C-alpha positions as CSV (number, residue, x, y, z in Angstrom):
1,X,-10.8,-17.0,5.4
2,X,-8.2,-15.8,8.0
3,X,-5.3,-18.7,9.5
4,X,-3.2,-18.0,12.2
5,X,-0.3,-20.0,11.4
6,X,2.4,-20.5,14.0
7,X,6.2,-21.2,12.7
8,X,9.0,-21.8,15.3
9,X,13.3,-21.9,14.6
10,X,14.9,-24.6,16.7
11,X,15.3,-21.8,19.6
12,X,11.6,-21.5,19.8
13,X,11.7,-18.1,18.4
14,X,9.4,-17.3,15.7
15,X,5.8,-15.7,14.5
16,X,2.4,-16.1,14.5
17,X,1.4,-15.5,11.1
18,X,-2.0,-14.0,9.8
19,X,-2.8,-15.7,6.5
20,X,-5.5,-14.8,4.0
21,X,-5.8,-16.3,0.4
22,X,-2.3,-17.8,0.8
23,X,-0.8,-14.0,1.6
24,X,0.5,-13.2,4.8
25,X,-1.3,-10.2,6.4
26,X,0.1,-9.8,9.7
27,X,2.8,-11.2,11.7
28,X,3.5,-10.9,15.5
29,X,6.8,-12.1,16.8
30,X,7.6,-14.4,19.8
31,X,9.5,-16.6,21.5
32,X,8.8,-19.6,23.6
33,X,11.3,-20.0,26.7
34,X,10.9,-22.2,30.5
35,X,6.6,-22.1,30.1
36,X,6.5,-18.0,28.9
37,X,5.7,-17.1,25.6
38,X,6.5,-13.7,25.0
39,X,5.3,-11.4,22.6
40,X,7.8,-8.8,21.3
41,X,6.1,-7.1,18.0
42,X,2.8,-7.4,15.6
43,X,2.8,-6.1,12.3
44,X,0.0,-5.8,9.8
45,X,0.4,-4.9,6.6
46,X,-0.4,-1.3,6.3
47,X,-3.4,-1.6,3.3
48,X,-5.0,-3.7,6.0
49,X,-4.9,-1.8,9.0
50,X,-8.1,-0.8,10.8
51,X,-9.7,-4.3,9.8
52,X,-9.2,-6.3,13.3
53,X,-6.1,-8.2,12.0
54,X,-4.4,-7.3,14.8
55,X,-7.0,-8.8,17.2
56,X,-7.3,-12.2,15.1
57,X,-3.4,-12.3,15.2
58,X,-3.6,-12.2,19.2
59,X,-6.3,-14.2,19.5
60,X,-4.6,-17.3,17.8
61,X,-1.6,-16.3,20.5
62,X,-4.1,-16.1,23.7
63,X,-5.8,-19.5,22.3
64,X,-1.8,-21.1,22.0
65,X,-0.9,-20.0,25.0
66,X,-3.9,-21.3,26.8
67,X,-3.5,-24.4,25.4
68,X,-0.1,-25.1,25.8
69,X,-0.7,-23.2,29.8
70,X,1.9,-20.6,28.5
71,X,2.3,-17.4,31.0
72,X,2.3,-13.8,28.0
73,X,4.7,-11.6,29.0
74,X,3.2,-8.8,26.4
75,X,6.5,-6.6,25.4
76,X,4.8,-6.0,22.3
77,X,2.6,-2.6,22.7
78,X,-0.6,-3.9,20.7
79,X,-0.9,-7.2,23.1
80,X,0.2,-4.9,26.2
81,X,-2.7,-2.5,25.6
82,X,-5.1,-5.5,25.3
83,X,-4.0,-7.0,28.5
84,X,-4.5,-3.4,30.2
85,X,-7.7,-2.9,28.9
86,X,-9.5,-6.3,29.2
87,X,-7.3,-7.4,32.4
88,X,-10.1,-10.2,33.9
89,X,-9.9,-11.7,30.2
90,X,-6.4,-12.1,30.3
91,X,-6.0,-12.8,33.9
92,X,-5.0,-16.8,33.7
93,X,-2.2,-15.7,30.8
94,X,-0.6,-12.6,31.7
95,X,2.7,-12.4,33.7
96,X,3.0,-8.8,34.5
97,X,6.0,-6.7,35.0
98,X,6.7,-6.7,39.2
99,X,4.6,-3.4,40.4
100,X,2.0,-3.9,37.8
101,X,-1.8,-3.8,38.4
């Protein structure tokens, strides 16, 4: 089974990690700053790519976020695209870029 297991530094910078059988999978990098979690990078490993680990990675973010009534700001180009292309599902989390529809 897949675990999305946040770990945070001091700063509040850190990862959401993608855990399976005690191996990490996936990571994608954030930081937490003034009520904005923003996303910066996601990684899986490459002999896992095309599975959805990518998606279970970002929904463990969306889930934090909406829990802790975070605003995303998605600088990372995987949650970016997501927010694009499902906008209405994403619509309470996402703090666009000024000028963006």
């Amino acid at each position: 089974m897949d675990e999305v297991v946040l770990r945070l530094n001091a700063k509040n910078h850190g990862a959401f990690y993608l855990m399976h059988e005690g191996e990490q999978d996936g990571e994608m990098v954030i930081s937490i700053e003034n009520g904005i979690l923003t996303a910066y990078h996601t990684e899986i490993d490459p002999k896992f790519e095309g599975k959805g680990l990518a998606k279970i990675l970002m929904t463990g973010m969306v889930d934090y976020a909406r829990a802790h009534q975070l605003k995303v700001k998605p600088l990372c180009a995987y949650v970016h695209a997501q927010f694009k292309r499902h906008p209405e599902e994403f619509a309470d989390i996402w703090l666009k870029k000024e000028g963006e529809e």
